[in-house]
Tab-separated table of C-alpha atoms in Angstrom:
chain	number	residue	atom	x	y	z
A	16	MET	CA	161.995	-68.680	-112.262
A	17	PHE	CA	162.830	-70.250	-109.045
A	18	GLY	CA	165.782	-68.394	-107.294
A	19	TYR	CA	166.515	-65.841	-110.566
A	20	ARG	CA	166.010	-62.211	-109.019
A	21	VAL	CA	165.926	-59.010	-110.838
A	22	PRO	CA	166.279	-55.570	-109.113
A	23	ALA	CA	164.011	-52.585	-110.028
A	24	PRO	CA	165.736	-49.963	-112.371
A	25	ASP	CA	166.261	-47.348	-109.328
A	26	GLU	CA	167.646	-50.211	-106.937
A	27	ALA	CA	170.799	-52.292	-106.439
A	28	MET	CA	170.722	-55.694	-105.761
A	29	LEU	CA	173.170	-57.109	-102.976
A	30	ILE	CA	174.008	-60.772	-102.829
A	31	SER	CA	175.731	-61.900	-99.917
A	32	GLY	CA	177.131	-65.515	-99.333
A	33	GLY	CA	179.300	-67.290	-101.499
A	34	ARG	CA	182.249	-65.311	-103.110
A	35	ARG	CA	183.153	-61.760	-102.242
A	36	GLY	CA	182.270	-59.251	-104.222
A	37	LEU	CA	184.523	-56.686	-106.274
A	38	GLY	CA	187.585	-55.002	-104.121
A	39	GLY	CA	186.802	-57.608	-101.071
A	40	ALA	CA	183.436	-56.537	-100.720
A	41	PRO	CA	181.241	-58.868	-98.329
A	42	PHE	CA	178.923	-58.621	-101.241
A	43	ARG	CA	178.054	-58.349	-104.904
A	44	VAL	CA	176.458	-55.834	-106.539
A	45	VAL	CA	173.978	-56.176	-109.473
A	46	THR	CA	172.206	-53.240	-111.137
A	47	GLY	CA	170.210	-53.330	-114.384
A	48	HIS	CA	169.821	-57.164	-114.958
A	49	GLY	CA	168.491	-59.989	-113.230
A	50	LYS	CA	171.010	-62.986	-111.455
A	51	PHE	CA	170.337	-66.106	-110.575
A	52	VAL	CA	170.402	-66.703	-106.894
A	53	ILE	CA	170.536	-70.244	-104.932
A	54	PRO	CA	168.044	-70.145	-102.383
A	55	PHE	CA	169.486	-70.883	-98.953
A	56	PHE	CA	172.949	-70.404	-99.730
A	57	ARG	CA	172.769	-66.831	-101.070
A	58	LYS	CA	170.955	-64.037	-99.686
A	59	THR	CA	169.909	-60.942	-101.350
A	60	ARG	CA	169.019	-57.498	-100.245
A	61	PHE	CA	168.079	-54.238	-102.312
A	62	LEU	CA	169.489	-51.002	-101.990
A	63	THR	CA	167.451	-47.747	-103.568
A	64	LEU	CA	169.153	-45.610	-105.945
A	65	SER	CA	166.345	-43.060	-105.734
A	66	MET	CA	166.558	-39.132	-105.421
A	67	CYS	CA	166.224	-38.687	-101.189
A	68	GLU	CA	165.579	-35.293	-99.508
A	69	SER	CA	166.955	-34.199	-96.499
A	70	GLU	CA	165.721	-30.634	-94.385
A	71	VAL	CA	168.202	-28.638	-92.596
A	72	THR	CA	166.808	-25.983	-90.209
A	73	GLU	CA	169.919	-24.701	-88.060
A	74	THR	CA	170.441	-21.380	-86.116
A	75	CYS	CA	173.879	-19.951	-87.611
A	76	VAL	CA	176.219	-17.035	-86.212
A	77	THR	CA	177.381	-14.910	-88.912
A	78	ARG	CA	181.185	-12.968	-88.893
A	79	GLN	CA	178.973	-9.925	-87.124
A	80	GLY	CA	177.880	-12.150	-84.689
A	81	ILE	CA	174.177	-11.909	-85.633
A	82	ALA	CA	172.129	-15.382	-85.271
A	83	LEU	CA	170.359	-16.149	-87.959
A	84	HIS	CA	167.918	-19.182	-88.896
A	85	VAL	CA	168.625	-20.742	-91.911
A	86	ARG	CA	166.368	-23.224	-93.458
A	87	ALA	CA	167.688	-25.227	-96.450
A	88	VAL	CA	166.765	-28.320	-98.273
A	89	ILE	CA	169.283	-30.901	-99.552
A	90	ALA	CA	168.388	-33.460	-102.430
A	91	PHE	CA	170.802	-36.578	-102.629
A	92	LYS	CA	171.183	-40.037	-103.739
A	93	VAL	CA	173.300	-42.918	-103.644
A	94	GLY	CA	176.302	-42.871	-106.441
A	95	ASN	CA	175.358	-44.938	-109.618
A	96	ASP	CA	178.998	-46.531	-109.358
A	97	HIS	CA	179.748	-49.959	-107.599
A	98	GLU	CA	182.413	-48.191	-104.718
A	99	SER	CA	179.322	-45.932	-103.803
A	100	ILE	CA	176.991	-48.383	-103.903
A	101	ILE	CA	179.234	-50.647	-101.508
A	102	ASN	CA	179.930	-47.593	-99.394
A	103	ALA	CA	176.255	-46.897	-98.811
A	104	GLY	CA	175.160	-50.295	-98.592
A	105	GLN	CA	177.540	-51.086	-95.710
A	106	ARG	CA	176.555	-47.995	-93.694
A	107	PHE	CA	172.499	-48.090	-94.736
A	108	LEU	CA	171.688	-51.010	-96.197
A	109	SER	CA	169.742	-51.878	-92.364
A	110	ASP	CA	168.444	-48.758	-92.016
A	111	GLN	CA	168.192	-46.868	-95.070
A	112	ASP	CA	166.455	-43.865	-93.449
A	113	GLN	CA	169.458	-43.009	-91.718
A	114	MET	CA	170.576	-41.325	-95.123
A	115	SER	CA	168.766	-38.433	-94.588
A	116	VAL	CA	169.591	-37.845	-90.759
A	117	LEU	CA	173.164	-38.317	-91.900
A	118	THR	CA	173.271	-36.187	-94.382
A	119	GLY	CA	171.256	-33.342	-92.372
A	120	ARG	CA	173.426	-33.166	-89.512
A	121	ILE	CA	176.612	-33.360	-91.988
A	122	PHE	CA	175.217	-30.318	-94.209
A	123	ALA	CA	174.243	-28.379	-90.919
A	124	GLY	CA	177.765	-28.774	-89.661
A	125	HIS	CA	179.000	-27.383	-92.924
A	126	LEU	CA	176.339	-24.598	-93.082
A	127	ARG	CA	177.266	-22.967	-89.415
A	128	ALA	CA	180.944	-23.166	-90.455
A	129	ILE	CA	180.281	-21.325	-93.862
A	130	ILE	CA	177.751	-18.726	-92.289
A	131	GLY	CA	180.262	-17.796	-89.720
A	132	SER	CA	182.873	-16.545	-92.378
A	133	MET	CA	179.910	-14.391	-93.871
A	134	THR	CA	178.437	-11.362	-93.351
A	135	VAL	CA	174.834	-10.806	-93.247
A	136	GLU	CA	174.574	-8.592	-96.603
A	137	GLU	CA	176.730	-11.551	-98.222
A	138	ILE	CA	174.643	-14.030	-97.064
A	139	VAL	CA	171.347	-12.603	-98.224
A	140	THR	CA	172.583	-11.069	-101.427
A	141	GLU	CA	174.392	-14.223	-102.441
A	142	ARG	CA	172.727	-17.305	-101.325
A	143	GLN	CA	173.884	-19.080	-104.478
A	144	LYS	CA	177.552	-18.490	-103.326
A	145	LEU	CA	176.257	-20.008	-99.909
A	146	ALA	CA	175.064	-23.021	-101.570
A	147	ALA	CA	178.298	-23.299	-103.416
A	148	GLU	CA	180.612	-23.406	-100.841
A	149	VAL	CA	178.495	-25.713	-98.563
A	150	LEU	CA	178.636	-28.132	-101.278
A	151	ASP	CA	182.122	-28.136	-102.156
A	152	THR	CA	183.185	-28.574	-98.304
A	153	SER	CA	180.821	-31.451	-98.078
A	154	LYS	CA	181.318	-33.095	-101.199
A	155	THR	CA	184.416	-35.131	-99.832
A	156	GLU	CA	182.611	-36.429	-96.703
A	157	MET	CA	179.498	-37.011	-98.695
A	158	ALA	CA	181.323	-39.621	-101.298
A	159	LYS	CA	182.962	-41.244	-98.596
A	160	ILE	CA	179.387	-42.725	-97.342
A	161	GLY	CA	178.692	-43.143	-101.264
A	162	LEU	CA	176.127	-40.320	-101.481
A	163	ILE	CA	176.429	-37.281	-103.986
A	164	VAL	CA	174.544	-34.053	-103.678
A	165	ASP	CA	172.295	-33.024	-106.467
A	166	SER	CA	171.204	-29.899	-105.149
A	167	LEU	CA	171.238	-27.359	-102.066
A	168	GLN	CA	168.816	-24.691	-101.900
A	169	ILE	CA	168.522	-22.499	-98.983
A	170	GLN	CA	164.652	-21.912	-98.412
A	171	SER	CA	165.016	-18.720	-95.717
A	172	ILE	CA	167.023	-16.848	-93.725
A	173	ASP	CA	165.398	-15.186	-90.674
A	174	ASP	CA	167.107	-12.903	-87.897
A	175	GLY	CA	164.302	-13.226	-85.485
A	176	ASP	CA	163.971	-10.349	-83.575
A	177	ALA	CA	166.908	-8.659	-84.357
A	178	GLY	CA	165.532	-6.817	-86.973
A	179	TYR	CA	169.064	-6.677	-88.425
A	180	ILE	CA	167.692	-7.882	-92.137
A	181	ASP	CA	164.710	-5.253	-91.862
A	182	ALA	CA	167.087	-2.298	-91.045
A	183	MET	CA	169.371	-3.589	-93.730
A	184	SER	CA	166.400	-3.728	-96.250
A	185	ALA	CA	164.685	-0.198	-94.851
A	186	PRO	CA	166.708	1.999	-97.155
A	187	HIS	CA	165.960	-0.215	-100.370
A	188	LYS	CA	162.210	-0.492	-98.888
A	189	ALA	CA	162.193	3.398	-98.851
A	190	ALA	CA	163.636	3.639	-101.870
A	191	ILE	CA	161.198	1.287	-103.449
A	192	GLN	CA	158.244	2.759	-101.807
A	193	ARG	CA	159.502	6.144	-103.230
A	194	GLN	CA	159.811	4.572	-106.870
A	195	ALA	CA	156.715	2.885	-106.008
A	196	GLN	CA	155.152	6.091	-104.984
A	197	ILE	CA	156.365	8.349	-107.922
A	198	ALA	CA	155.252	5.828	-110.442
A	199	GLN	CA	151.923	5.669	-108.628
A	200	ALA	CA	151.987	9.543	-109.252
A	201	GLN	CA	152.766	9.173	-112.630
A	202	ALA	CA	150.498	6.688	-113.491
A	203	THR	CA	147.623	8.918	-111.569
A	204	GLN	CA	149.136	11.983	-113.693
A	205	ALA	CA	149.094	9.913	-116.846
A	206	SER	CA	145.559	8.672	-116.132
A	207	ALA	CA	144.152	12.006	-115.325
A	208	GLU	CA	145.957	13.283	-118.542
A	209	ALA	CA	144.564	10.200	-120.440
A	210	GLU	CA	141.001	11.107	-118.808
A	211	GLN	CA	141.232	15.003	-119.709
A	212	GLU	CA	142.161	14.244	-123.159
A	213	ALA	CA	139.512	11.977	-123.666
A	214	ALA	CA	137.071	14.726	-122.280
A	215	ARG	CA	138.436	17.178	-124.731
A	216	LYS	CA	138.212	14.361	-127.539
A	217	GLN	CA	134.858	14.275	-126.239
A	218	ALA	CA	133.814	17.688	-126.330
A	219	GLU	CA	135.367	18.342	-129.516
A	220	TYR	CA	133.448	15.230	-131.142
A	221	ALA	CA	130.232	16.778	-129.584
A	222	ARG	CA	131.058	20.431	-131.002
A	223	GLN	CA	131.807	18.989	-134.341
A	224	THR	CA	128.791	16.957	-134.555
A	225	ALA	CA	126.779	19.932	-133.142
A	226	VAL	CA	128.107	22.136	-135.727
A	227	VAL	CA	127.428	19.384	-138.554
A	228	ARG	CA	123.904	18.914	-137.090
A	229	ALA	CA	123.155	23.009	-137.406
A	230	GLU	CA	124.807	22.945	-140.857
A	231	TYR	CA	122.592	20.452	-142.300
A	232	SER	CA	119.515	21.413	-140.395
A	233	ALA	CA	120.482	24.885	-142.112
A	234	GLU	CA	120.892	23.547	-145.425
A	235	VAL	CA	117.610	21.479	-145.148
A	236	ASP	CA	115.625	24.933	-144.148
A	237	ARG	CA	117.306	26.785	-146.821
A	238	ALA	CA	116.109	24.168	-149.649
A	239	GLN	CA	112.589	23.964	-148.037
A	240	ALA	CA	112.578	27.805	-147.979
A	241	HIS	CA	113.935	27.922	-151.535
A	242	ALA	CA	111.339	24.909	-152.603
A	243	SER	CA	108.567	26.772	-151.010
A	244	GLN	CA	109.491	30.162	-152.806
A	245	ALA	CA	109.817	28.432	-156.128
A	246	GLY	CA	106.362	28.383	-157.081
A	247	PRO	CA	105.296	32.230	-156.093
A	248	LEU	CA	108.640	33.523	-157.690
A	249	ALA	CA	108.017	31.813	-160.728
A	250	GLN	CA	104.258	32.897	-160.624
A	251	ALA	CA	105.692	36.420	-160.203
A	252	HIS	CA	108.320	36.214	-162.954
A	253	ALA	CA	105.577	35.149	-165.368
A	254	GLN	CA	103.469	37.953	-164.373
A	255	GLN	CA	106.181	40.295	-164.835
A	256	GLU	CA	107.050	38.653	-168.265
A	257	VAL	CA	103.357	39.174	-169.181
A	258	LEU	CA	103.216	42.714	-167.997
A	259	ALA	CA	106.464	43.317	-169.823
A	260	ALA	CA	104.755	42.317	-173.054
A	261	GLN	CA	101.615	44.024	-172.384
A	262	THR	CA	103.788	47.096	-171.854
A	263	GLU	CA	105.745	47.102	-174.779
A	264	LEU	CA	102.278	46.004	-176.884
A	265	ALA	CA	100.961	49.253	-175.808
A	266	GLU	CA	103.856	51.214	-176.669
A	267	ARG	CA	103.864	49.884	-179.924
A	268	GLN	CA	99.927	50.542	-180.206
A	269	ALA	CA	100.891	54.112	-178.865
A	270	LYS	CA	103.642	54.923	-181.605
A	271	LEU	CA	101.344	53.167	-184.267
A	272	ARG	CA	97.814	55.289	-183.269
A	273	GLN	CA	100.611	58.696	-183.257
A	274	GLN	CA	101.895	57.559	-186.639
A	275	GLN	CA	98.401	57.062	-188.179
A	276	LEU	CA	97.150	60.431	-186.259
A	277	VAL	CA	99.801	62.427	-188.002
A	278	ALA	CA	99.070	60.934	-191.477
A	279	GLU	CA	95.432	61.237	-190.971
A	280	ILE	CA	94.759	64.702	-188.884
A	281	VAL	CA	97.949	66.430	-188.928
A	282	LYS	CA	99.349	66.152	-192.332
A	283	PRO	CA	96.296	67.155	-193.621
A	284	ALA	CA	95.731	69.797	-191.588
A	285	GLU	CA	98.927	71.396	-192.489
A	286	ALA	CA	98.597	70.914	-195.882
A	287	GLU	CA	95.416	72.968	-195.758
A	288	ALA	CA	96.724	75.140	-193.477
A	289	GLU	CA	99.650	75.941	-196.098
A	290	ARG	CA	96.751	76.282	-199.170
A	291	ILE	CA	94.888	78.836	-197.152
A	292	ARG	CA	98.055	80.711	-196.467
A	293	VAL	CA	99.276	80.714	-199.782
A	294	LEU	CA	95.677	81.746	-200.992
A	295	ALA	CA	95.992	84.563	-198.508
A	296	ALA	CA	99.710	85.594	-199.420
A	297	ALA	CA	98.193	85.672	-203.097
A	298	ASP	CA	95.362	87.723	-202.318
A	299	ALA	CA	97.857	90.197	-200.618
A	300	GLN	CA	100.155	90.217	-203.120
A	301	ARG	CA	96.726	90.993	-205.892
A	302	MET	CA	96.038	93.785	-203.881
A	303	LYS	CA	99.564	95.310	-203.860
A	304	ILE	CA	99.660	94.625	-207.658
A	305	GLN	CA	96.093	96.767	-207.831
A	306	ALA	CA	97.458	99.401	-206.078
A	307	GLU	CA	100.631	99.790	-208.215
A	308	ALA	CA	98.664	99.681	-211.165
A	309	ALA	CA	96.436	102.268	-209.801
A	310	ALA	CA	99.459	104.518	-209.514
A	311	SER	CA	100.453	103.922	-213.052
A	312	TYR	CA	98.333	105.726	-215.672
A	313	ASP	CA	100.166	104.373	-218.532
A	314	ARG	CA	100.014	100.873	-217.460
A	315	VAL	CA	96.706	100.477	-216.082
A	316	ALA	CA	95.414	98.299	-218.821
A	317	LEU	CA	98.686	95.738	-218.672
A	318	ASP	CA	98.454	95.514	-214.756
A	319	ARG	CA	94.706	94.804	-214.673
A	320	MET	CA	95.507	91.922	-217.044
A	321	LEU	CA	98.508	90.858	-214.828
A	322	ILE	CA	96.074	91.115	-211.597
A	323	ASP	CA	93.351	89.741	-213.032
A	324	GLN	CA	95.332	86.391	-214.079
A	325	LEU	CA	97.465	86.288	-210.901
A	326	PRO	CA	94.866	85.020	-208.367
A	327	GLN	CA	94.322	82.087	-211.185
A	328	ILE	CA	98.021	81.499	-211.670
A	329	VAL	CA	98.247	81.132	-207.501
A	330	LYS	CA	94.765	79.098	-207.246
A	331	GLU	CA	96.114	76.571	-209.951
A	332	ALA	CA	99.298	76.425	-208.231
A	333	ALA	CA	97.235	75.656	-205.113
A	334	GLY	CA	95.308	73.034	-206.729
A	335	GLY	CA	98.166	71.321	-207.770
A	336	LEU	CA	99.533	71.469	-204.851
A	337	ALA	CA	96.379	70.063	-203.110
A	338	GLY	CA	96.554	66.860	-205.166
A	339	ALA	CA	99.930	66.508	-205.414
A	340	ASN	CA	102.081	63.952	-203.831
A	341	VAL	CA	104.588	66.016	-201.590
A	342	ASN	CA	107.193	64.046	-199.802
A	343	VAL	CA	108.479	66.665	-197.036
A	344	LEU	CA	112.021	65.823	-195.660
A	345	ASN	CA	112.195	68.656	-193.076
A	346	GLY	CA	108.736	68.384	-191.303
A	347	ALA	CA	106.380	71.718	-191.175
A	348	ASP	CA	109.278	74.023	-192.247
A	349	GLY	CA	109.695	71.938	-195.421
A	350	LEU	CA	105.919	72.296	-196.145
A	351	GLY	CA	106.115	76.041	-195.592
A	352	GLU	CA	109.047	76.362	-197.855
A	353	ILE	CA	106.837	74.919	-200.541
A	354	ALA	CA	104.268	77.258	-200.307
A	355	ALA	CA	106.880	80.218	-200.224
A	356	GLY	CA	108.431	78.664	-203.220
A	357	LEU	CA	104.796	78.939	-205.125
A	358	VAL	CA	104.538	82.638	-204.250
A	359	SER	CA	107.876	83.563	-204.953
A	360	GLN	CA	107.796	81.793	-208.625
A	361	GLY	CA	104.375	83.635	-209.356
A	362	LEU	CA	106.225	86.923	-208.576
A	363	THR	CA	109.198	86.326	-210.222
A	364	ILE	CA	107.102	85.185	-213.096
A	365	LEU	CA	105.276	88.578	-212.915
A	366	ASP	CA	108.492	90.599	-212.102
A	367	SER	CA	109.964	88.972	-215.386
A	368	VAL	CA	106.689	89.940	-217.425
A	369	ARG	CA	107.087	93.340	-216.465
A	370	GLN	CA	110.991	93.739	-217.247
A	371	ASN	CA	109.936	92.081	-221.047
A	372	LEU	CA	107.129	94.343	-221.564
A	373	ASN	CA	108.669	97.715	-220.377
A	374	GLY	CA	111.754	96.366	-222.558
A	375	GLN	CA	109.523	95.397	-225.613
A	376	ASP	CA	106.341	97.837	-225.355
A	377	SER	CA	107.162	99.700	-228.592
A	378	ASN	CA	107.748	96.797	-230.858
A	379	ALA	CA	106.579	93.821	-229.604
A	380	GLN	CA	102.847	94.243	-230.063
A	381	ASP	CA	101.044	92.546	-232.884
A	382	SER	CA	98.049	93.815	-234.731
A	383	ASN	CA	95.443	92.437	-232.002
A	384	GLY	CA	97.623	94.672	-229.328
A	385	ARG	CA	98.732	91.356	-227.410
A	386	ARG	CA	102.025	90.783	-225.922
A	387	PRO	CA	104.155	87.801	-227.497
A	388	GLU	CA	104.263	86.140	-223.372
A	389	GLN	CA	100.498	85.838	-223.724
A	390	SER	CA	99.266	82.351	-224.680
A	391	GLU	CA	96.795	81.206	-226.648
A	392	ASN	CA	94.643	79.238	-223.949
A	393	ASN	CA	92.508	82.038	-222.402
A	394	GLY	CA	95.238	84.230	-222.378
A	395	LEU	CA	96.782	82.765	-218.790
A	396	LEU	CA	100.649	82.593	-218.538
A	397	GLN	CA	102.165	78.755	-218.342
A	398	LEU	CA	104.001	77.777	-215.249
A	399	PRO	CA	106.430	74.964	-215.074
A	400	THR	CA	105.284	71.297	-213.978
A	401	SER	CA	107.931	70.918	-211.674
A	402	LYS	CA	110.152	72.983	-209.367
A	403	GLU	CA	112.702	71.644	-207.050
A	404	LYS	CA	113.716	73.674	-204.369
A	405	ARG	CA	116.604	73.068	-201.841
A	406	SER	CA	116.635	74.433	-198.608
A	407	ASP	CA	119.426	74.336	-195.734
A	408	ASP	CA	117.785	70.919	-194.243
A	409	GLY	CA	117.622	69.301	-197.474
A	410	PRO	CA	115.550	69.249	-200.502
A	411	THR	CA	112.119	69.304	-200.851
A	412	ARG	CA	110.066	68.073	-204.083
A	413	VAL	CA	106.929	68.810	-205.513
A	414	ASP	CA	105.203	66.710	-208.664
């Protein structure tokens, strides 16, 4: 609309002409809304309310007399209240760039004053304190011209060629360098230890790997050797078992053959030898009887008869022995005892007959002149059919 003016959000509209402003100001202040301005009768101007910056580079002398080159940056703006806008408008409306120049000069003066009351150590180590004191001392003066300072930053402090700051920082630099060297040495040592530990671990792992590989290889070799020997060993065991079976069979056959030889040759030979021995003993006894009969004149006939019958007795006993079922319990000794028993029986019978004849010679003859002990069977004496004789080693029976 013609004549209606609206200021920007960061501007203040100053309307001059007509009525005076607040507090007798030569203009009215409008912010945040528009205003109808009569053309030709009213005049409008705009004052910036945005942030402005001013840089200060100043050489200041400290309390110790050391010159320091200080560089600082000031952030400021026109105050939002009408009084500040009026104060700033009356001073900077025609040339608003002067705000930065004037602000820089004001802060340069306050900066020189504050630094002059401090030492280099305080300035270097307490920059925030320096900035706060400068702000406090300049706040009233800045308010008079309608400006407020948002921040003050000390950018750099340099003593030029004096070398005071460097000398002041030398112990700290040396300590820091020493600490850095120590830290570097510790880091190097830790790195070397880590590398050595890693090398040891790698060597240990390699050793364990080699041992495991060797064990696996040895186990595989043993398995292969065992597998290669399994066939020959099994064959050897089988042959050994066959040889053992053959040996056992041969031993059994030898024992059986020995038993057969004993039954077929030894036993019959021993029986025949015993029969011959019995006959020889009988012949010897007969000869003895004949000799005794020849010595006795009165008993010649009787002895003759007995001597004639004795070979027949022994012969029949030997014949019975040859065909008898003989159980010999104590070997060849038992067989000899059988033969000796037969001869002994014959002699015992002969002695008994003689004794009976001597006792009964006068009254025991019959009408034919025969003895009662003579039998009707060809005048031969009857032998017992069975005789059992027990030796020290066991009984021997003849049936």
